[in-house]
Short mmCIF file of C-alpha atoms in Angstrom, two decimals:
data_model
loop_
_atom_site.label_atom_id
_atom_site.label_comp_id
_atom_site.label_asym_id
_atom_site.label_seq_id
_atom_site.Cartn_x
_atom_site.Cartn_y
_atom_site.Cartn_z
CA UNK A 28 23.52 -139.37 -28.01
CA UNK A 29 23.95 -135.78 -28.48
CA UNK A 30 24.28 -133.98 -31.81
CA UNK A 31 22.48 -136.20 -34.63
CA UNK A 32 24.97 -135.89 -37.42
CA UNK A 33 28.20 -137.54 -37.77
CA UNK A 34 31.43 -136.25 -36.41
CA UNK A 35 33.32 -136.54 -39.77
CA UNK A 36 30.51 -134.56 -41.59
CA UNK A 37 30.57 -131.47 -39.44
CA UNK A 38 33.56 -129.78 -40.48
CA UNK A 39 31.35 -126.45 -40.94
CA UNK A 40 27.81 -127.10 -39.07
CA UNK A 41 24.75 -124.65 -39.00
CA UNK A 42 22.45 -125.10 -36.21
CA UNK A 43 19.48 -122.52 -35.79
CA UNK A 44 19.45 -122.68 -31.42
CA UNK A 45 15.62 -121.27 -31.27
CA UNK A 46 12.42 -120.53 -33.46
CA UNK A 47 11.85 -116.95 -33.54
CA UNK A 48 10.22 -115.73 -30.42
CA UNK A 49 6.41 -115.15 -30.11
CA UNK A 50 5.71 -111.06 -30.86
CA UNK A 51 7.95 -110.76 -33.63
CA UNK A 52 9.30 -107.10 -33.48
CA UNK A 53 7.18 -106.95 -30.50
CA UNK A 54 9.41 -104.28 -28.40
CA UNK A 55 12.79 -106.01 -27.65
CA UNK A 56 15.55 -103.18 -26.71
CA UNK A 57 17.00 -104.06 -30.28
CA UNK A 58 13.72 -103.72 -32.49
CA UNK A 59 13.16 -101.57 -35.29
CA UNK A 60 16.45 -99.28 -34.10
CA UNK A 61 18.85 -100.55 -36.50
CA UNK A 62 20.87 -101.85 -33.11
CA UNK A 63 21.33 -105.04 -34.66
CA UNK A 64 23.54 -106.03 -37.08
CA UNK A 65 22.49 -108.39 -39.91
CA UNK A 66 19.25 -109.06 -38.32
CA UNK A 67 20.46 -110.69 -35.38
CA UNK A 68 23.26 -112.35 -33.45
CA UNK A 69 24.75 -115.60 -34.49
CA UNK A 70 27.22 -117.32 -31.90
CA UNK A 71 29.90 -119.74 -33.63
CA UNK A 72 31.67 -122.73 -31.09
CA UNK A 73 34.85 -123.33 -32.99
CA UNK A 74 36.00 -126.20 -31.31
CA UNK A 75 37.76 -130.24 -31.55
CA UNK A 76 34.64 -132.13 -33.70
CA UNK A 77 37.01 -134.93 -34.61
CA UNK A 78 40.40 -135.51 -32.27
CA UNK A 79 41.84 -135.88 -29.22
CA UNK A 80 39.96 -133.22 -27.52
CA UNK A 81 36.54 -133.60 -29.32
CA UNK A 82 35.17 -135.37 -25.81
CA UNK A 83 36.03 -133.09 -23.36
CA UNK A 84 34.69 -129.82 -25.59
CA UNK A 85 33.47 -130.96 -29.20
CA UNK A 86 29.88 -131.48 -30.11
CA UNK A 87 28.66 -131.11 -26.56
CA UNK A 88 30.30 -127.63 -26.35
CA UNK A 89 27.81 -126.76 -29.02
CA UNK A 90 25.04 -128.18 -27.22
CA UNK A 91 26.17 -126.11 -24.12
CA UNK A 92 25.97 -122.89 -25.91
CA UNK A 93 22.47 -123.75 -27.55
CA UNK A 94 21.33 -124.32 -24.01
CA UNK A 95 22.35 -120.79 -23.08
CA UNK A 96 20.74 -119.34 -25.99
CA UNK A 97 17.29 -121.56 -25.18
CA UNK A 98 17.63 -120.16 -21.63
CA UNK A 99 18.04 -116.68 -22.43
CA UNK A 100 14.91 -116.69 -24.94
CA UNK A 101 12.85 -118.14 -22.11
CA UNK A 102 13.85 -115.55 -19.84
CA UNK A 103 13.33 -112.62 -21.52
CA UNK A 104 10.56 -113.44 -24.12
CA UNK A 105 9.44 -110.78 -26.65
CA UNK A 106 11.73 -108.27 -24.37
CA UNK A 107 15.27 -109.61 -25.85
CA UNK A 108 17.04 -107.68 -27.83
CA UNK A 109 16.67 -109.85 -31.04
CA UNK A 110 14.54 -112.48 -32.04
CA UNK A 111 17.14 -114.49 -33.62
CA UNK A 112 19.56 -115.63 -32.31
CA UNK A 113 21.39 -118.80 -34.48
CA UNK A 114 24.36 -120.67 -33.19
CA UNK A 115 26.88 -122.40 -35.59
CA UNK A 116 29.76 -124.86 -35.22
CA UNK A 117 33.22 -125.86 -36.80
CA UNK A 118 36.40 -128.14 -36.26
CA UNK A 119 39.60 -126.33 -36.55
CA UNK A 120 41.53 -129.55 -35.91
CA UNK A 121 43.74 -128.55 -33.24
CA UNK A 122 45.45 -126.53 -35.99
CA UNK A 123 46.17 -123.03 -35.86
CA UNK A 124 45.98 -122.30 -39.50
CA UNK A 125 42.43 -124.10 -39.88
CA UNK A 126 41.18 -122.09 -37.15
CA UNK A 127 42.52 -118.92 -38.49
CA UNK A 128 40.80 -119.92 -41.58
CA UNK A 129 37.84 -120.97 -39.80
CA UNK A 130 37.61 -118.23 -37.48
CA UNK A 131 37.87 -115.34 -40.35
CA UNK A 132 34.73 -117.26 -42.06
CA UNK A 133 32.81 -116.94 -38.98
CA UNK A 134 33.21 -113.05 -38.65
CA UNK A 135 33.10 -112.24 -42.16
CA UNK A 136 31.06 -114.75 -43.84
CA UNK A 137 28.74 -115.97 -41.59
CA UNK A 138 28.82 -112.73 -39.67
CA UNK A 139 29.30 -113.86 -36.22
CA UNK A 140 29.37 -111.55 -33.39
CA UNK A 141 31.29 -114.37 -30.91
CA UNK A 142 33.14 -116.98 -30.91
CA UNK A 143 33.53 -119.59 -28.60
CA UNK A 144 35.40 -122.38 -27.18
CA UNK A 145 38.45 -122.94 -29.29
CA UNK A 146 40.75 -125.64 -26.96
CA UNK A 147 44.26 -126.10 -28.24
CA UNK A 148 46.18 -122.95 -27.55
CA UNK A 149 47.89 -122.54 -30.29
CA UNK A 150 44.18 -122.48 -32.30
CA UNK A 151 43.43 -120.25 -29.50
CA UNK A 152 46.52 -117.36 -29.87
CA UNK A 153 45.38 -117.65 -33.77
CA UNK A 154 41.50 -117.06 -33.07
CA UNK A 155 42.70 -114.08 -30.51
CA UNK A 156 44.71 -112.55 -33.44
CA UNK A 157 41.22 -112.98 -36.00
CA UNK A 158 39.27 -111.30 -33.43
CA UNK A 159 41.50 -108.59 -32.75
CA UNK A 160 41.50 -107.71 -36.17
CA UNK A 161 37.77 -108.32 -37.17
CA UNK A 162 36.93 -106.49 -33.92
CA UNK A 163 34.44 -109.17 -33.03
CA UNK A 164 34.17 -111.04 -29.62
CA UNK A 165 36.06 -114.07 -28.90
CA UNK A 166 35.45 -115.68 -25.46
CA UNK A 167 38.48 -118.60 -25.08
CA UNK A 168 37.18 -121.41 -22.83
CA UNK A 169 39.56 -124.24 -23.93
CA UNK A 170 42.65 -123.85 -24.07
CA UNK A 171 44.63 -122.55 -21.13
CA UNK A 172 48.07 -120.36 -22.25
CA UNK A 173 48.15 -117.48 -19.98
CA UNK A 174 48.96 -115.73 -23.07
CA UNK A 175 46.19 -115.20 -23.96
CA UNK A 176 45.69 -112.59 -21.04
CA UNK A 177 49.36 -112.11 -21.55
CA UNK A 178 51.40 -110.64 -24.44
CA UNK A 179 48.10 -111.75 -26.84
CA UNK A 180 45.41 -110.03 -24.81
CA UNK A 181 43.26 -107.60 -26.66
CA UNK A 182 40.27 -105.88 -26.29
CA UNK A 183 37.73 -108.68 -28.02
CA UNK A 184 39.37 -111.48 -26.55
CA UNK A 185 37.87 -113.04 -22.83
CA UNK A 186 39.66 -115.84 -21.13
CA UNK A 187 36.85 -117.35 -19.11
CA UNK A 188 37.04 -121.00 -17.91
CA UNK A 189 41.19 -121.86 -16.68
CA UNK A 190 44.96 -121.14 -17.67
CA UNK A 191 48.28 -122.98 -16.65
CA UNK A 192 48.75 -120.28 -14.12
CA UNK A 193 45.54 -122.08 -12.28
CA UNK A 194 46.39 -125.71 -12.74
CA UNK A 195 49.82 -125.55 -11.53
CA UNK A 196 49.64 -123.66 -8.51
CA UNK A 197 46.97 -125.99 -7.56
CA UNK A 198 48.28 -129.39 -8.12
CA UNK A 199 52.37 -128.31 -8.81
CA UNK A 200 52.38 -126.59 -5.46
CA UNK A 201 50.29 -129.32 -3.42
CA UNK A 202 52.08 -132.38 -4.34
CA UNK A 203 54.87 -130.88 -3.61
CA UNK A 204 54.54 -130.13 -0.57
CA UNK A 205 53.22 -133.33 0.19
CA UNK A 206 56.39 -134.67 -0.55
CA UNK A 207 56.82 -135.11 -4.18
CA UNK A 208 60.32 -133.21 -4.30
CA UNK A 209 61.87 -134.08 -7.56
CA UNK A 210 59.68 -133.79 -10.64
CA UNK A 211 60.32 -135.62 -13.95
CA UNK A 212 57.80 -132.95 -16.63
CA UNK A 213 56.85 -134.53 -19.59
CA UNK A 214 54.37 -131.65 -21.98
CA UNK A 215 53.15 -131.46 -25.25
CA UNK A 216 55.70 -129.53 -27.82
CA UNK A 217 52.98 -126.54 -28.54
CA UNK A 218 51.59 -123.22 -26.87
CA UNK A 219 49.77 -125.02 -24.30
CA UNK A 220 52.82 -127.54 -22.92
CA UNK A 221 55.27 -125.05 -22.73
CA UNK A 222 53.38 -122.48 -20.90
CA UNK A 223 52.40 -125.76 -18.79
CA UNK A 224 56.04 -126.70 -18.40
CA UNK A 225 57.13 -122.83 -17.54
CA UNK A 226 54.12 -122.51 -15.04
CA UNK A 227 54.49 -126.36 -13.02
CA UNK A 228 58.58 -125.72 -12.77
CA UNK A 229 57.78 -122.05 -11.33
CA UNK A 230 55.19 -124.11 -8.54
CA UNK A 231 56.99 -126.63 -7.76
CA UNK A 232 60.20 -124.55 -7.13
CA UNK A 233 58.50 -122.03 -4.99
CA UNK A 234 57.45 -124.86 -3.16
CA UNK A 235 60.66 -125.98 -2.16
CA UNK A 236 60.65 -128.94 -5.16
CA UNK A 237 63.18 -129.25 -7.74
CA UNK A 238 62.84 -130.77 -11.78
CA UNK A 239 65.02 -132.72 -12.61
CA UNK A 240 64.49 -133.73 -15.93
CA UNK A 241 61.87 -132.42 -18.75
CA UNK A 242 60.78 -133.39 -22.58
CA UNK A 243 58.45 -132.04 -24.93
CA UNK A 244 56.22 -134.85 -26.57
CA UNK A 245 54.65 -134.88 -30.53
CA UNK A 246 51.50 -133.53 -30.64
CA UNK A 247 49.02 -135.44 -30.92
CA UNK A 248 51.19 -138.74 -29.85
CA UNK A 249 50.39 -141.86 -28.82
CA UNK A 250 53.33 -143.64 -27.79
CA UNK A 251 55.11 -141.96 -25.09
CA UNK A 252 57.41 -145.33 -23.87
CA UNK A 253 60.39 -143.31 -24.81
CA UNK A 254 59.44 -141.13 -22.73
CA UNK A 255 58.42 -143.20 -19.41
CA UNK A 256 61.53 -145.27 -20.19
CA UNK A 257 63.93 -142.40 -19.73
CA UNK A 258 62.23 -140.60 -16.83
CA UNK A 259 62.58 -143.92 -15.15
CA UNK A 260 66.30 -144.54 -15.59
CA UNK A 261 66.98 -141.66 -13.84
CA UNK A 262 69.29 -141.78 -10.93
CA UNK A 263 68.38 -141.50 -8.36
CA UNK A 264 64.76 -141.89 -9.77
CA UNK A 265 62.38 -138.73 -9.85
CA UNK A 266 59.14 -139.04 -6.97
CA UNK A 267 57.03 -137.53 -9.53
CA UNK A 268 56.27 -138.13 -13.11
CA UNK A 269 54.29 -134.94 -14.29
CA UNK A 270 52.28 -135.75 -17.34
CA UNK A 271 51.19 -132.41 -18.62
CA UNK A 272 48.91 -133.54 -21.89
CA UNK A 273 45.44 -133.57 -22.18
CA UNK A 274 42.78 -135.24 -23.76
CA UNK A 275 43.38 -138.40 -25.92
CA UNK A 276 47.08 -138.15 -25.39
CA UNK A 277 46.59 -137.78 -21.12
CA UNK A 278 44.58 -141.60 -21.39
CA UNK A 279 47.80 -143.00 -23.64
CA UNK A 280 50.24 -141.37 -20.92
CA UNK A 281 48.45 -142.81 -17.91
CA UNK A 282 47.94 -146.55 -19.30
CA UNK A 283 51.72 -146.38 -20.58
CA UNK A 284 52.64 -145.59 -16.92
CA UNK A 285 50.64 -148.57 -15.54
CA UNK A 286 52.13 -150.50 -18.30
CA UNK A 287 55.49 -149.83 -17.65
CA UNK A 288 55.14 -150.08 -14.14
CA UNK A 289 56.18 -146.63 -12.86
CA UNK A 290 54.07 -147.03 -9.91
CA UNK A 291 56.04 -149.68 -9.08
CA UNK A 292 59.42 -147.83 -8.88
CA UNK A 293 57.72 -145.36 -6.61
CA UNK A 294 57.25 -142.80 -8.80
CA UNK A 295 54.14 -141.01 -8.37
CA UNK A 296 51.74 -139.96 -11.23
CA UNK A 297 50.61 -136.13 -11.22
CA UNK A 298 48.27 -135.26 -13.88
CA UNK A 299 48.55 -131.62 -15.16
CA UNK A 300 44.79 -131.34 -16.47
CA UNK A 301 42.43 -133.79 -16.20
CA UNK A 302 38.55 -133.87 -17.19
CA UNK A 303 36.05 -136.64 -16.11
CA UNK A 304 35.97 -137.69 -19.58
CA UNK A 305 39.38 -139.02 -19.08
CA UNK A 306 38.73 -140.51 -16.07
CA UNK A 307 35.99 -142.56 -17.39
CA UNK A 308 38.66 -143.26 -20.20
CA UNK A 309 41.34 -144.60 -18.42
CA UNK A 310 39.24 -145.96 -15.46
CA UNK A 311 38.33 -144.53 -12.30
CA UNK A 312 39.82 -147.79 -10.53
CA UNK A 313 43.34 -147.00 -11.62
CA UNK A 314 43.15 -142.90 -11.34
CA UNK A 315 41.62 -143.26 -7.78
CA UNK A 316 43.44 -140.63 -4.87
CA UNK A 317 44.45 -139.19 -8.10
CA UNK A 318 44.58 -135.08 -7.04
CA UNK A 319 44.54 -132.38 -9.88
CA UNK A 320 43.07 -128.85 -9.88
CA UNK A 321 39.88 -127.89 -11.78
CA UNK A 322 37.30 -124.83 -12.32
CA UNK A 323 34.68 -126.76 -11.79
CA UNK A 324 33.40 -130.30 -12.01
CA UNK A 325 29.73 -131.51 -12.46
CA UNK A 326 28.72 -132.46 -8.71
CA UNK A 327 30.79 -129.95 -6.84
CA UNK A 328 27.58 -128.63 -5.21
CA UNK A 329 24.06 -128.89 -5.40
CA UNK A 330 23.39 -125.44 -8.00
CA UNK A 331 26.11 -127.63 -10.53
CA UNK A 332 24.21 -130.69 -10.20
CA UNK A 333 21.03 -129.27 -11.34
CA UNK A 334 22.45 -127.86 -14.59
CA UNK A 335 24.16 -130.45 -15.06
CA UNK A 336 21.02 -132.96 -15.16
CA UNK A 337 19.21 -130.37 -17.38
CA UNK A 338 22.70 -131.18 -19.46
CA UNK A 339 22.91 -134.72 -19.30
CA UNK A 340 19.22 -134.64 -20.78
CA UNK A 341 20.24 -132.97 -23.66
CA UNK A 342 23.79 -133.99 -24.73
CA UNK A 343 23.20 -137.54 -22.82
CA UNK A 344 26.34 -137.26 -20.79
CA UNK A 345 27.63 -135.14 -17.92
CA UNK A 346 29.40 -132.20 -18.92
CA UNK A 347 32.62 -131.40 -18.00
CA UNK A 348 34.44 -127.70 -17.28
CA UNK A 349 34.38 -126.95 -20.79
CA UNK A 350 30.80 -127.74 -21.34
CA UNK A 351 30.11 -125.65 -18.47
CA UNK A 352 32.10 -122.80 -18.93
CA UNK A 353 30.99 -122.24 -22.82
CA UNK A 354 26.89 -122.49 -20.88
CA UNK A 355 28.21 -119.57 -19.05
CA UNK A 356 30.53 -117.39 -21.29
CA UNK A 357 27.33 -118.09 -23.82
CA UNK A 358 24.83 -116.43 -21.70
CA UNK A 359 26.95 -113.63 -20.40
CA UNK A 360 27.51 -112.22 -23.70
CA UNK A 361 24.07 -112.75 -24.52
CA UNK A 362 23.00 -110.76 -21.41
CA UNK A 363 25.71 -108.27 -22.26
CA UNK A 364 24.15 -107.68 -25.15
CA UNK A 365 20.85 -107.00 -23.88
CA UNK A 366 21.94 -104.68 -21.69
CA UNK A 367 23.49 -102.93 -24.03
CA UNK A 368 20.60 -102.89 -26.45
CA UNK A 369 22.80 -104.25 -29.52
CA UNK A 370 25.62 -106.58 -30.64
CA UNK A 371 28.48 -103.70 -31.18
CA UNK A 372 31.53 -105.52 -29.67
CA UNK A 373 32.69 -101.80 -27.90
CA UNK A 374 29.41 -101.57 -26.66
CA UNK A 375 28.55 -105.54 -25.11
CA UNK A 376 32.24 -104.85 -23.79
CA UNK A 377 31.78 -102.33 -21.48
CA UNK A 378 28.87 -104.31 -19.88
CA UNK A 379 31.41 -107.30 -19.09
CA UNK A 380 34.29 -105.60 -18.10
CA UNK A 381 34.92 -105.17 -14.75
CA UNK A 382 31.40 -106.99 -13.96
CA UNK A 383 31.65 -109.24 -11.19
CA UNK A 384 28.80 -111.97 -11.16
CA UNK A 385 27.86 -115.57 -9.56
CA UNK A 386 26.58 -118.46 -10.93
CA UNK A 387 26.81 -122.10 -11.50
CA UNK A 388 29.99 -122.25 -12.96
CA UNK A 389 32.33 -119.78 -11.30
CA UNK A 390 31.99 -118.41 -7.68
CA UNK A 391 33.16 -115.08 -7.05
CA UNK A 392 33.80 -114.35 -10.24
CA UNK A 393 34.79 -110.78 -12.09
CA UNK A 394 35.96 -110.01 -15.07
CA UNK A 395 39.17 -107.85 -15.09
CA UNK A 396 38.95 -104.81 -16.71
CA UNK A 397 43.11 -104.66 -17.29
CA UNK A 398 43.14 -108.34 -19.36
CA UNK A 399 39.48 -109.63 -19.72
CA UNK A 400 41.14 -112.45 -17.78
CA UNK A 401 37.84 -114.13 -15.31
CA UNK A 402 39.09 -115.10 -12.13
CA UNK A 403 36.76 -117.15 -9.89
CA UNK A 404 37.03 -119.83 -7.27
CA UNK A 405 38.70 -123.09 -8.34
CA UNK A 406 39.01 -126.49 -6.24
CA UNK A 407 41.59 -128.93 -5.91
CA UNK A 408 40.05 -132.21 -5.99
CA UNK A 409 40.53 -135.94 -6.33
CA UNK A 410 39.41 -138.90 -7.98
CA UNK A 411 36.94 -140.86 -6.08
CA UNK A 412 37.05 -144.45 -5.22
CA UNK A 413 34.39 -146.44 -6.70
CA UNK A 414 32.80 -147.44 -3.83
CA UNK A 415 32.11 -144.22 -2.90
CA UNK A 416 30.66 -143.37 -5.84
CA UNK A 417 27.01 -142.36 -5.43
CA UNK A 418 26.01 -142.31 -9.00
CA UNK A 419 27.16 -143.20 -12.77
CA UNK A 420 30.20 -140.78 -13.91
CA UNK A 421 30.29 -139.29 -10.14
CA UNK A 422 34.51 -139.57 -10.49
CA UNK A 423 35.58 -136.27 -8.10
CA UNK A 424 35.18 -134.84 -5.03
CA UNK A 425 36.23 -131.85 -3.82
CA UNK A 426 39.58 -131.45 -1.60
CA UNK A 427 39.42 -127.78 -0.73
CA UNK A 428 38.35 -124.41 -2.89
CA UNK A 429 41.36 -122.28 -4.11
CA UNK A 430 39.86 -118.94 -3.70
CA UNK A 431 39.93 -116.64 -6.73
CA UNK A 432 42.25 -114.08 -5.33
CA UNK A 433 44.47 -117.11 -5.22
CA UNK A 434 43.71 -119.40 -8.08
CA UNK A 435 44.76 -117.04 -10.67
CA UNK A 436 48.12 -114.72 -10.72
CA UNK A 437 48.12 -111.09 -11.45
CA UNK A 438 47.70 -109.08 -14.29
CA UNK A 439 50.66 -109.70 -16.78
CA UNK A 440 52.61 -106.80 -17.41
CA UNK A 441 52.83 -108.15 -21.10
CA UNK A 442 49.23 -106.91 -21.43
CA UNK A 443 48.32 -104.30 -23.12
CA UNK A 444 45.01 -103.61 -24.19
CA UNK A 445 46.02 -100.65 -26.26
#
């Protein structure tokens, strides 16, 4: 289910996300003052159609954002501040120079006034740059370099959903204090490993843990045995193997571990990022105890649950963080905008920065002024057994909530918005 057309034919996909509203010019903020530019606002989710990452964010990303625009028409009627409102969609391929390419079509040609999604951080950094330069909105939920708040932050550019900063002083800090001591760090050889790698050896150091040994992996790669093999020659052998991938390339890690029998040799599995679509993947059987840290996952309480159905209805599958986070970022901006009264990027910015909000997806949330960095609650959780499953796909339960103060560092001195 989801998105009707195939995944191989959507490397540039148009999507209108609403008929025009009832009252046509009928007094929205934006009517008849020239406020809007080219008509009316057009959202592009540049995102993974096609590879390793296209489950956890692809096609259902767009069908997040769609949501958020069919919300935010319902609400607001012949009072919004346009009319139309169209959403469209590309693959950049987990390549930086495609979504460059990609991303400079969107603002110029097809006139976007956001982008969204964009996982793969080196895409990411590349989009950033685009934005920066076009002067148009770009609202990362994907991919997870603290760079982007960092030495790439800019004034167009929001980092919304999660960063390495998050994810390793979550899990890196936990399991080692729980007695995983010496750390074996395996991480993809691009943007997002090495700011993983950097971030889990600061954690588990400052937790009184030590790594021992470390290799960057091809990216995208499926065989990692070489890998596995060396991390578990090691003498005396490593108590934790940190797999730091994601996506595709996080399932081929995991089953080469249980194939090579790491488990075994009592070295423990710690999974960097992981996303119920990888659990169901690899199997919630073999991941179960598994602990990793998240933003948010489908059935951490009662408000995510019902969005989540409404979800589920639509794309025909729960969503996951990214899903979530792109619903949210999505009608933000679009609320932004209204309460501006137009789509001017300087303008819809200084209704988000420094706005501190609530909802579904992230509790306690504000938007920092200094980096456009969101902090928010997060929640170390863990993989459910089975049995205790109450429900198809219901993989995670909560272990504790990371507050935001917590969850996310400080603001990078590297930043400057100037």
């Amino acid at each position: 289910m989801g998105h009707p057309w195939s995944k191989a034919a959507v490397a540039t996909a148009t999507v209108v996300a609403g008929s025009l509203l009832a009252g046509c010019g009928g007094g929205g903020p934006g009517s008849g003052g020239g406020k809007i530019s080219d008509g009316g606002i057009t959202l592009g989710v540049l995102t993974d159609l096609s590879g390793v990452y296209a489950e956890l964010a692809g096609e259902d990303a767009v069908t997040a954002v769609e949501m958020a625009v069919a919300d935010f028409e319902k609400k607001h009627g012949g009072d919004a501040v346009t009319d139309d409102i169209e959403v469209i969609s590309a693959d950049h391929q987990n390549k930086p120079d495609v979504a460059n390419t990609q991303a400079r079509d969107m603002y110029d040609r097809e006139k976007a006034d956001a982008v969204f999604d964009v996982p793969t951080s080196s895409a990411a950094l590349a989009v950033a740059n685009v934005a920066a330069q076009s002067k148009k909105l770009y609202f990362n939920i994907g991919a997870a370099t603290t760079e982007l708040a960092g030495e790439s932050c800019n004034p167009y550019t929001y980092a919304w959903a999660y960063d390495t900063y998050m994810l390793a002083n979550g899990t890196g800090t936990e399991v080692t204090k729980q007695g995983g001591e010496s750390w074996y760090l395996i991480y993809p050889d691009y943007a997002f490993g090495q700011d993983m790698e950097k971030e889990f050896s600061t954690a588990i150091e400052e937790a009184g843990g030590e790594v021992v040994g470390k290799d960057p992996t091809p990216f995208p790669n499926d065989n990692f045995s070489t890998f596995l093999l060396k991390a578990s020659a090691k003498k005396p052998a490593p108590d934790v193997l940190g797999t730091l991938q994601a996506g595709g390339d996080l399932v081929n890690v995991v089953k080469q571990y249980q194939q090579f029998k790491l488990k075994d040799k009592d070295i423990q599995l710690a999974i960097g990022l992981m996303f119920d679509t990888d659990i169901k993947a690899i199997g919630q059987d073999k991941l179960a105890g598994t602990m990793f840290t998240s933003p948010w996952f489908w059935n951490v309480d009662e408000e995510s649950r019902k969005w989540a159905e409404r979800f589920r209805e639509k794309a025909g599958t729960w969503p996951t963080f990214d899903h979530a986070a792109n619903y949210s970022a999505a009608t933000h901006y679009l609320e932004a905008a209204q309460r501006a009264g137009t789509d001017d990027a300087d303008e819809v910015n200084k209704e988000l920065e420094g706005m501190k909000f609530d909802d579904f997806f992230a509790r306690n949330a504000e938007v920092r002024a200094a980096d456009h960095r969101v902090v928010h609650d997060a929640y170390l959780a863990r993989v459910k057994d089975p049995a205790d499953s109450e429900t198809e796909g219901d993989f995670t339960e909560k272990v504790e909530t990371i507050p935001a103060a917590e969850a996310f560092g400080p603001v990078s001195p590297d930043c400057s918005m100037n």
